[in-house]
Short mmCIF file of C-alpha atoms and ligand atoms in Angstrom, two decimals:
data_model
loop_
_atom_site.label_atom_id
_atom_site.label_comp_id
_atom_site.label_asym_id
_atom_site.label_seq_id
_atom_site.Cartn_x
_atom_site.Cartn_y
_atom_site.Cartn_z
CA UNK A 162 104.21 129.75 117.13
CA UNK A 163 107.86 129.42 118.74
CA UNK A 164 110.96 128.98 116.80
CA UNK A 165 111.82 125.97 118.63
CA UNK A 166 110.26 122.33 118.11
CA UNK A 167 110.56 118.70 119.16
CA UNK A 168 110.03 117.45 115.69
CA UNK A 169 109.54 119.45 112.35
CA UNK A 170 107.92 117.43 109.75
CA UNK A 171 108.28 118.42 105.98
CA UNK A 172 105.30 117.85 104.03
CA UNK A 173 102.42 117.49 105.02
CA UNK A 174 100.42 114.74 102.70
CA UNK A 175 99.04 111.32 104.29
CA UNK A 176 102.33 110.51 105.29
CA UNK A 177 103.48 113.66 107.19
CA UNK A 178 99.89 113.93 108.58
CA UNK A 179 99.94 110.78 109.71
CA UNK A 180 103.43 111.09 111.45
CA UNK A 181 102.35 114.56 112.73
CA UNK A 182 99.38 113.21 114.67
CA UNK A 183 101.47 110.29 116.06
CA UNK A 184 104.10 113.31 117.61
CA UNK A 185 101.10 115.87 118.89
CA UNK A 186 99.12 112.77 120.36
CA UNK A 187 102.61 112.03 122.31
CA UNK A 188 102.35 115.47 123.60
CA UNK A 189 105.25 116.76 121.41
CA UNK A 190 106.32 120.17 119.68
CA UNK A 191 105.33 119.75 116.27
CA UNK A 192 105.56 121.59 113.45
CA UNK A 193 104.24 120.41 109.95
CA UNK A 194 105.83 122.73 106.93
CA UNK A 195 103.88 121.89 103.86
CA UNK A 196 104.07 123.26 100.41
CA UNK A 197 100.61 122.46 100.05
CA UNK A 198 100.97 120.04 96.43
CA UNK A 199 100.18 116.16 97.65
CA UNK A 200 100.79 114.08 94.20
CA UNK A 201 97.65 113.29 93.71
CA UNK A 202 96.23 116.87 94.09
CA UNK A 203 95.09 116.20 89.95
CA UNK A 204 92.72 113.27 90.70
CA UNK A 205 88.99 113.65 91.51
CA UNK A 206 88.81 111.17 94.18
CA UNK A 207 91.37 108.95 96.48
CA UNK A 208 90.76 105.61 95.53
CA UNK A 209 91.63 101.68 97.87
CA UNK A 210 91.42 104.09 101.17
CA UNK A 211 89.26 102.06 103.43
CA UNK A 212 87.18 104.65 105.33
CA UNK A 213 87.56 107.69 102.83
CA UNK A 214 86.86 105.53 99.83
CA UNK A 215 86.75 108.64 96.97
CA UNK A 216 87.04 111.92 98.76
CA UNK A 217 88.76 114.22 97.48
CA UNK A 218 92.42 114.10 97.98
CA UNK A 219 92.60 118.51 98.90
CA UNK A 220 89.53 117.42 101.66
CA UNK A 221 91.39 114.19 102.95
CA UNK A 222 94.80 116.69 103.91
CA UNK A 223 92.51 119.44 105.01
CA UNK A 224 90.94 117.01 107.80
CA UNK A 225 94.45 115.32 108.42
CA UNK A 226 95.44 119.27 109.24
CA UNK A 227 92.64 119.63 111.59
CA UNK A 228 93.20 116.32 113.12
CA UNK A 229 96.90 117.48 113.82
CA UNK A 230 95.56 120.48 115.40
CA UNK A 231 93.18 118.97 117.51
CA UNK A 232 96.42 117.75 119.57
CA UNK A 233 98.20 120.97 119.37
CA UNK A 234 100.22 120.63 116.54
CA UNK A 235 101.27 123.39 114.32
CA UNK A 236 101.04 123.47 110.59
CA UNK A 237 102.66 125.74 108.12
CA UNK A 238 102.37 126.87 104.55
CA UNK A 239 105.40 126.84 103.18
CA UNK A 240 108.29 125.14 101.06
CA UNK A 241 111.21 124.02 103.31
CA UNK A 242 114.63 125.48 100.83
CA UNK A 243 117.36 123.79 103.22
CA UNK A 244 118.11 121.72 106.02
CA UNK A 245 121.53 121.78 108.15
CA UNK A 246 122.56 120.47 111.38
CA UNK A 247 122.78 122.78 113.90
CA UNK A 248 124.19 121.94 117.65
CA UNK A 249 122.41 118.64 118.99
CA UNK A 250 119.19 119.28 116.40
CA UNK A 251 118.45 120.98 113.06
CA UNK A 252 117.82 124.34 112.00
CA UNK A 253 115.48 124.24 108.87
CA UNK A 254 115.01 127.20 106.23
CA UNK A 255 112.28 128.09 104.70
CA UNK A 256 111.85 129.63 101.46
CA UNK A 257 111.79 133.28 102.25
CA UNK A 258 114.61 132.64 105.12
CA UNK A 259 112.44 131.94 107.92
CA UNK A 260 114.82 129.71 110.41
CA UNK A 261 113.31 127.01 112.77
CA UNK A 262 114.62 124.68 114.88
CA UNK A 263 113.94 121.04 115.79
CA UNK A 264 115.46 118.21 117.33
CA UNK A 265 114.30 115.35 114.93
CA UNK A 266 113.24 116.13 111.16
CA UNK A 267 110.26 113.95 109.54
CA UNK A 268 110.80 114.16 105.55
CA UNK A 269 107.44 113.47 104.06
CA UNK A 270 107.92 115.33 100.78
CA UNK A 271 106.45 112.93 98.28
CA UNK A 272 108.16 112.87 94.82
CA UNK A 273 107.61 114.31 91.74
CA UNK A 274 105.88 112.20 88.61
CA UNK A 275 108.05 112.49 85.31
CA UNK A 276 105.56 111.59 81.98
CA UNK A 277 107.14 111.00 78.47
CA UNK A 278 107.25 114.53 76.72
CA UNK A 279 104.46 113.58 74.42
CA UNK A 280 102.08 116.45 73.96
CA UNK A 281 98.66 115.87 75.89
CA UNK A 282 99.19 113.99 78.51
CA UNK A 283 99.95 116.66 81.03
CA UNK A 284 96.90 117.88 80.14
CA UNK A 285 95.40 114.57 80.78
CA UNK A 286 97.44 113.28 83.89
CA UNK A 287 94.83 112.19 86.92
CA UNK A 288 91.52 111.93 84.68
CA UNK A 289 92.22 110.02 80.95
CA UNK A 290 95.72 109.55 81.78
CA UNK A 291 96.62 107.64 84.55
CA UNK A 292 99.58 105.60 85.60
CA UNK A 293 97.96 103.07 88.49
CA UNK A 294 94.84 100.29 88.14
CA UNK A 295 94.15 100.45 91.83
CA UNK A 296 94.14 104.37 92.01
CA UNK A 297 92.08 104.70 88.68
CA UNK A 298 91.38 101.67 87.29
CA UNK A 299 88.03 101.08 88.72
CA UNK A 300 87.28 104.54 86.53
CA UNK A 301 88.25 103.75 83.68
CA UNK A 302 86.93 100.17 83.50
CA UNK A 303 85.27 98.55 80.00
CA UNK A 304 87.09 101.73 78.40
CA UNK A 305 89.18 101.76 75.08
CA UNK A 306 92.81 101.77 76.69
CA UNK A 307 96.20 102.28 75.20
CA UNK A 308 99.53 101.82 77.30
CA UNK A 309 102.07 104.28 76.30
CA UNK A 310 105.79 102.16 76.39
CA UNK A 311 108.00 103.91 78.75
CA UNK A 312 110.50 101.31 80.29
CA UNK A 313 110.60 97.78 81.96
CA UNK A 314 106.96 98.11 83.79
CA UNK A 315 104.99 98.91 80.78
CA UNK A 316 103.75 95.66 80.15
CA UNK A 317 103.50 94.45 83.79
CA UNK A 318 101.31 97.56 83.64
CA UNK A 319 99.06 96.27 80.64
CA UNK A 320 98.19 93.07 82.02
CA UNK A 321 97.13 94.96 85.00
CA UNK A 322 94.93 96.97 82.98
CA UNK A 323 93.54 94.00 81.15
CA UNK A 324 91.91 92.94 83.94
CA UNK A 325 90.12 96.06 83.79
CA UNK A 326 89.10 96.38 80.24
CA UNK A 327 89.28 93.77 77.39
CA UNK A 328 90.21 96.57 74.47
CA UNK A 329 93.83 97.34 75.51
CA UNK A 330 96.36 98.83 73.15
CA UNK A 331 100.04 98.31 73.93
CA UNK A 332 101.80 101.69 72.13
CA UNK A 333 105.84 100.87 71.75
CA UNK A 334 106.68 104.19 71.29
CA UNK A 335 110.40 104.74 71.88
CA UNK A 336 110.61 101.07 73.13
CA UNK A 337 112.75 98.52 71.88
CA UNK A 338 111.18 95.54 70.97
CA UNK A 339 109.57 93.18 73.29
CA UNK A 340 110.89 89.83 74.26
CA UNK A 341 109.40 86.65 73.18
CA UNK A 342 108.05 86.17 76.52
CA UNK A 343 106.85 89.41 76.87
CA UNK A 344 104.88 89.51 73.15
CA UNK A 345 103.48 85.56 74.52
CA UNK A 346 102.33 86.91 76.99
CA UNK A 347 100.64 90.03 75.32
CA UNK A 348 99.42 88.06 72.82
CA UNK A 349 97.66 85.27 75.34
CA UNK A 350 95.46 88.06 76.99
CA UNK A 351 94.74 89.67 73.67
CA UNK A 352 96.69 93.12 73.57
CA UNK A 353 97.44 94.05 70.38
CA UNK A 354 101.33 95.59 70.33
CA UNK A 355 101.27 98.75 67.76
CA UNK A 356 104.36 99.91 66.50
CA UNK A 357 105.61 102.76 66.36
CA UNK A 358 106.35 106.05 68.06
CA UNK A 359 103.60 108.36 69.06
CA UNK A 360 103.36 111.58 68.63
CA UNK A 361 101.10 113.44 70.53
CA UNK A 362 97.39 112.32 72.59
CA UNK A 363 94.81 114.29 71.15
CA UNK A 364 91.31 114.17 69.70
CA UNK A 365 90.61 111.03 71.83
CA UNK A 366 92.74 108.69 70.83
CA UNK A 367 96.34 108.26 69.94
CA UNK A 368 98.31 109.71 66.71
CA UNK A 369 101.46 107.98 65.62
CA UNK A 370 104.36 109.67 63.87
CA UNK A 371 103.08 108.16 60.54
CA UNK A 372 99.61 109.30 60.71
CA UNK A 373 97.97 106.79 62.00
CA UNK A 374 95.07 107.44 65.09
CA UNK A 375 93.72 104.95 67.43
CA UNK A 376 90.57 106.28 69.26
CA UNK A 377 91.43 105.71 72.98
CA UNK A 378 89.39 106.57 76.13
CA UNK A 379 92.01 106.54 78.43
CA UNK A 380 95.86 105.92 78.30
CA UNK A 381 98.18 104.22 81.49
CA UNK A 382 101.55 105.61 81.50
CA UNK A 383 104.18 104.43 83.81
CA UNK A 384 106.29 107.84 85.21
CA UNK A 385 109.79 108.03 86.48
CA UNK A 386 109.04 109.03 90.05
CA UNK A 387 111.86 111.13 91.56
CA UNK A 388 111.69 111.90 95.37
CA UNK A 389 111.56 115.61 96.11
CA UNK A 390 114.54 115.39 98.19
CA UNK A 391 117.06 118.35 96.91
CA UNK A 392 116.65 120.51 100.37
CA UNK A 393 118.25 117.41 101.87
CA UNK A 394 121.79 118.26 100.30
CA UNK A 395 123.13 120.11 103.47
CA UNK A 396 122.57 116.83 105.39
CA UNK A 397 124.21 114.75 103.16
CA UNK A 398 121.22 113.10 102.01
CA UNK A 399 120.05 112.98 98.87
CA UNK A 400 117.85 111.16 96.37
CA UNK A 401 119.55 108.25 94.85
CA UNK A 402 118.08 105.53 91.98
CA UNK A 403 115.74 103.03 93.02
CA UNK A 404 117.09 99.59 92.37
CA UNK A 405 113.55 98.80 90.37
CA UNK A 406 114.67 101.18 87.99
CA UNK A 407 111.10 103.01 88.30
CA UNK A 408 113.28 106.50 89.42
CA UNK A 409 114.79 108.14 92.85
CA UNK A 410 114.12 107.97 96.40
CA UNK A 411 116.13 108.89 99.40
CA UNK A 412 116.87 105.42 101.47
CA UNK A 413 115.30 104.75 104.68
CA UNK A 414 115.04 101.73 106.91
CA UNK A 415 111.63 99.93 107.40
CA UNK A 416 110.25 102.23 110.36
CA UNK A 417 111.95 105.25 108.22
CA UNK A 418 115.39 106.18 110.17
CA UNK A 419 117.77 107.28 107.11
CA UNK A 420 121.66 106.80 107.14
CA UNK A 421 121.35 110.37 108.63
CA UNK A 422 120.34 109.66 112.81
CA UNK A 423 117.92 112.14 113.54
CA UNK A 424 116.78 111.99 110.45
CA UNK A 425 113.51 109.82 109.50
CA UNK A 426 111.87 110.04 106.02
CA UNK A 427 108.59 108.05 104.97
CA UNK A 428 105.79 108.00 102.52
CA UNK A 429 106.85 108.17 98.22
CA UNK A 430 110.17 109.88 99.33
CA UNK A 431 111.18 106.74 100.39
CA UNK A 432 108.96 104.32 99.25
CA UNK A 433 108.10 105.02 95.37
CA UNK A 434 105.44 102.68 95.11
CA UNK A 435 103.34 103.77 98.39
CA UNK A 436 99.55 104.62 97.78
CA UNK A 437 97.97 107.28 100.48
CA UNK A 438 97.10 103.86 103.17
CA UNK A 439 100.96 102.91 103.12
CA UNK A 440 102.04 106.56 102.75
CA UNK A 441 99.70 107.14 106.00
CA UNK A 442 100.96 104.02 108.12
CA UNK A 443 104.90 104.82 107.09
CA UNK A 444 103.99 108.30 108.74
CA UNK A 445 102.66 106.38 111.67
CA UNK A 446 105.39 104.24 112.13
CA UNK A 447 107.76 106.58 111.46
CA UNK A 448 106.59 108.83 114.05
CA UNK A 449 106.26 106.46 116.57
CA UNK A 450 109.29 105.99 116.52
CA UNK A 451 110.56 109.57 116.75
CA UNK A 452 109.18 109.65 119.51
CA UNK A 453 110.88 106.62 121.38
CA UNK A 454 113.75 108.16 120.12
CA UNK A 455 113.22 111.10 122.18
CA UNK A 456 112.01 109.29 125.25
CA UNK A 457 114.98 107.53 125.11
CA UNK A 458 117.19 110.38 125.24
CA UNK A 459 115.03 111.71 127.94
CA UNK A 460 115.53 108.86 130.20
CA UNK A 461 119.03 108.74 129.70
CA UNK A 462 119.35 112.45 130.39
CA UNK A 463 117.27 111.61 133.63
CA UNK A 464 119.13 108.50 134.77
CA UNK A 465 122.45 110.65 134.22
CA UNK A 466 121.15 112.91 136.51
CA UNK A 467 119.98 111.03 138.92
CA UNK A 468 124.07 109.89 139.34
C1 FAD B 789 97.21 111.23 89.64
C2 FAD B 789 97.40 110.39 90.87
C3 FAD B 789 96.31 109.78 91.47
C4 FAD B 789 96.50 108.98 92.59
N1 FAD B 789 95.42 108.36 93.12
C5 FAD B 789 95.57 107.59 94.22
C6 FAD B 789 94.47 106.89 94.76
O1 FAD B 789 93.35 106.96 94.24
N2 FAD B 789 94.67 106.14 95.87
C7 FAD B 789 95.89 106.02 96.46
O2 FAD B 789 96.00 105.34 97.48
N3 FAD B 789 96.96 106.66 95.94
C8 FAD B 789 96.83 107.44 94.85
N4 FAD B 789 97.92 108.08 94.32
C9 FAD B 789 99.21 107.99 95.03
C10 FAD B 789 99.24 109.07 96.13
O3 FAD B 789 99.29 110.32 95.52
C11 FAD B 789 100.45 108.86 97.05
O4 FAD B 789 100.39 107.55 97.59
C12 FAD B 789 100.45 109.83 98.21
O5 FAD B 789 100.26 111.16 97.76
C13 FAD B 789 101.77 109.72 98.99
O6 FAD B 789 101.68 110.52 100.13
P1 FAD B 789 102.96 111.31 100.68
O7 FAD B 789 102.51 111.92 101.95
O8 FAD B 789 104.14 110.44 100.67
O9 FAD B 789 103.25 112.45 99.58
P2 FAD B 789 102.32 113.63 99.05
O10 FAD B 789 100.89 113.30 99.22
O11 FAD B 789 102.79 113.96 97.69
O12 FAD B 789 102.62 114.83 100.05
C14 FAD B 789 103.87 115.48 100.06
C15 FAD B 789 103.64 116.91 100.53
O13 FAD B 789 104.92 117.52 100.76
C16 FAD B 789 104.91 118.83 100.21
N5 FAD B 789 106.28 119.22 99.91
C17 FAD B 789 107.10 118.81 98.91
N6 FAD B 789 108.30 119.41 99.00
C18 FAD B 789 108.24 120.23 100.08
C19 FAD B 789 109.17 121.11 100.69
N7 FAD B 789 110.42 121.28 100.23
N8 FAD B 789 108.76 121.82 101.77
C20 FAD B 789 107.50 121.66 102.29
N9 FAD B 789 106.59 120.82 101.74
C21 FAD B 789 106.96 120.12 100.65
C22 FAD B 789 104.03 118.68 98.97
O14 FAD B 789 103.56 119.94 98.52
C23 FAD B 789 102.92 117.77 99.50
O15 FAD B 789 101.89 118.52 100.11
C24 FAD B 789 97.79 108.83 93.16
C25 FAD B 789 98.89 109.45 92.55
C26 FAD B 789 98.70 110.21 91.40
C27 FAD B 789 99.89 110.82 90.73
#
C-alpha cells in the first residue's frame, strides 16, 4: 500500500463501495478506510435490494470489498480521526496517526441512529424494534404493533405501518397532543392513540408510567439520525440540521460535491433518508464524478503543456 492516492474514500458501506468501484474501474488510486459498522449491521437481512433481496448486510459489504479489489482498489480497517487540506489534496489521519494522502476525499460515513432513552429498545433495535416499513415491514407484517411518539413523523410512520398490520398502537409518550387532523386521520384507519408516557419495552409489550401494559410484537420508532461527520471539522465541514427536522447531515449537491471542492460526500451522510439501493447509486454517481473531476484537471494540465 503507498501513502499516496487519487481518491480516499471514508467508509466503506453501499455507498463508499459503490463509489470505490466506480474510481478502481476508472483505473484510479483508491483507498477505502472503513470502520467496519454499516447502520444496518443489527438487522438479519437487507431488505427492497433488487438482486440481494435479504442477505445479510456484513455479506453484502464483504462482496462490495472484494468487488473493489477485483479492480485494484485498496481497503482499510480503520476509523478516519481528521481530515485537513494539505498542498493541492488532503492528508487524512487515521486513528492511531497513520497519515495518507489523496487528491479528492469520498465521505461515505453513514450516520448514527438516536432512539428515545426508553429502556429496551436498544436491545430490540433491527429485530422487534424497527424504525422503517420497507426495511422491516414485510417482517413484521399481521403483528401486534405499537408506534412509540418521537416527533413530527410518528404518525406519517403509523399509517405506513397500517398497511402492514391492522392492530397498530399509536404510544404518545412525551408527545404533545395530536392535531385534529392528525387524530382524523388515526382514527379513520383504526389506530387507537394511548396516552401517556412509556416507560420501558419489556415482557413483550409496552409498560406505561401508570402501570398499564400493552402486549406488542413489535414497536416502529422514528430516530434522530445524525451524520457521522465530526472528522470533517478541519475542513470546515460539518454536520448541520436537516430542514425535515428528522436530525443532521453534512450538505451536498445532487451528484455529492459539498461546499468544500474536492470534497464529495454521499450515501445517509448526506442524504438521511437513503436505503442501501440509493446509498449505492449516490456512491456511483458520486464517484463518477470524481473522476471527471480529475480528468479534467488532467487535460488541462496536458493542454497547458502542450503551450
Ligand atoms: C436496523 C436497520 C435496518 C435497515 N434495513 C435496511 C434494509 O432492509 N434495506 C435498506 O435498503 N436499508 C436498510 N437500512 C438503511 C441502511 O442501513 C442504509 O441505507 C445504508 O446503511 C446506508 O449506507 P451508507 O453507505 O450511506 O452508510 P453505512 O452503511 O452506515 O456505512 C458507513 C460506513 O462508514 C464507516 N465509518 C463511519 N465513520 C467512519 C470514520 N470516521 N472512518 C472510517 N469509517 C467510518 C462505518 O463503520 C460504516 O462501515 C436499515 C437501517 C437500519 C438502522
Amino acid at each position: 500500500m503507498t501513502d499516496a492516492y487519487e481518491v480516499i474514500v471514508i467508509g466503506g458501506g453501499a455507498a463508499g463501495l459503490s463509489g470505490a468501484l466506480m474510481l478502481a474501474r476508472s483505473r484510479r488510486r483508491v483507498l477505502v478506510i472503513d470502520a467496519g459498522q454499516p447502520r444496518n449491521a443489527p438487522a438479519d437481512g437487507v431488505h427492497g435490494l433488487l438482486g440481494r433481496e435479504g442477505m445479510s448486510p456484513l455479506d453484502l459489504v464483504a462482496h462490495g470489498r472484494e468487488e473493489v479489489r477485483g479492480y485494484g482498489g485498496e481497503i482499510v480497517d480503520g476509523e478516519v480521526a481528521s481530515a485537513v487540506r494539505d498542498g493541492d489534496g488532503f492528508a487524512v489521519e487515521m486513528a492511531g496517526g497513520r497519515r495518507i494522502r489523496a487528491g479528492r476525499l469520498l465521505v461515505t460515513t453513514g450516520l448514527v441512529d438516536e432512539l428515545p432513552e426508553v429502556p429496551g429498545l436498544r436491545e430490540g433495535w433491527g429485530h422487534d424494534v424497527v424504525h422503517c416499513p420497507y426495511c422491516h415491514g414485510w417482517e413484521i407484517r399481521d403483528r401486534a404493533v405499537g408506534v412509540l411518539a418521537t416527533g413530527p413523523m410518528s404518525v406519517h410512520q403509523a399509517l405506513l405501518f397500517r398497511q402492514l398490520s391492522d392492530d397498530v398502537l399509536f404510544f404518545l409518550h412525551r408527545q404533545p397532543d395530536l392535531s385534529d387532523e392528525q387524530a382524523e386521520q388515526l382514527a379513520a384507519r383504526g389506530i387507537t392513540v394511548v396516552p401517556g408516557e412509556v416507560d420501558r419495552v419489556a415482557e413483550g409489550g409496552v409498560h406505561l408510567r401508570s402501570g398499564q401494559f400493552f402486549p406488542r410484537q413489535a414497536i416502529a420508532v422514528a430516530t434522530r439520525m445524525v451524520a457521522r461527520g465530526g472528522f470533517l471539522s478541519g475542513l470546515g465541514l460539518k454536520p448541520i440540521n436537516h430542514p425535515s427536522g428528522m436530525g443532521e447531515h453534512v450538505p451536498a449537491d445532487a451528484t455529492g460535491r459539498t461546499e468544500v471542492p474536492g470534497v464529495w460526500a454521499a450515501g445517509n451522510v448526506t442524504d438521511l433518508s437513503a436505503q442501501v439501493s440509493a446509498a449505492a447509486a449516490q456512491g456511483a454517481l458520486a464517484g463518477a464524478q470524481i473522476n471527471f473531476d480529475l480528468v479534467a484537471e488532467e487535460t488541462a494540465a496536458a493542454a497547458a503543456g502542450r503551450g
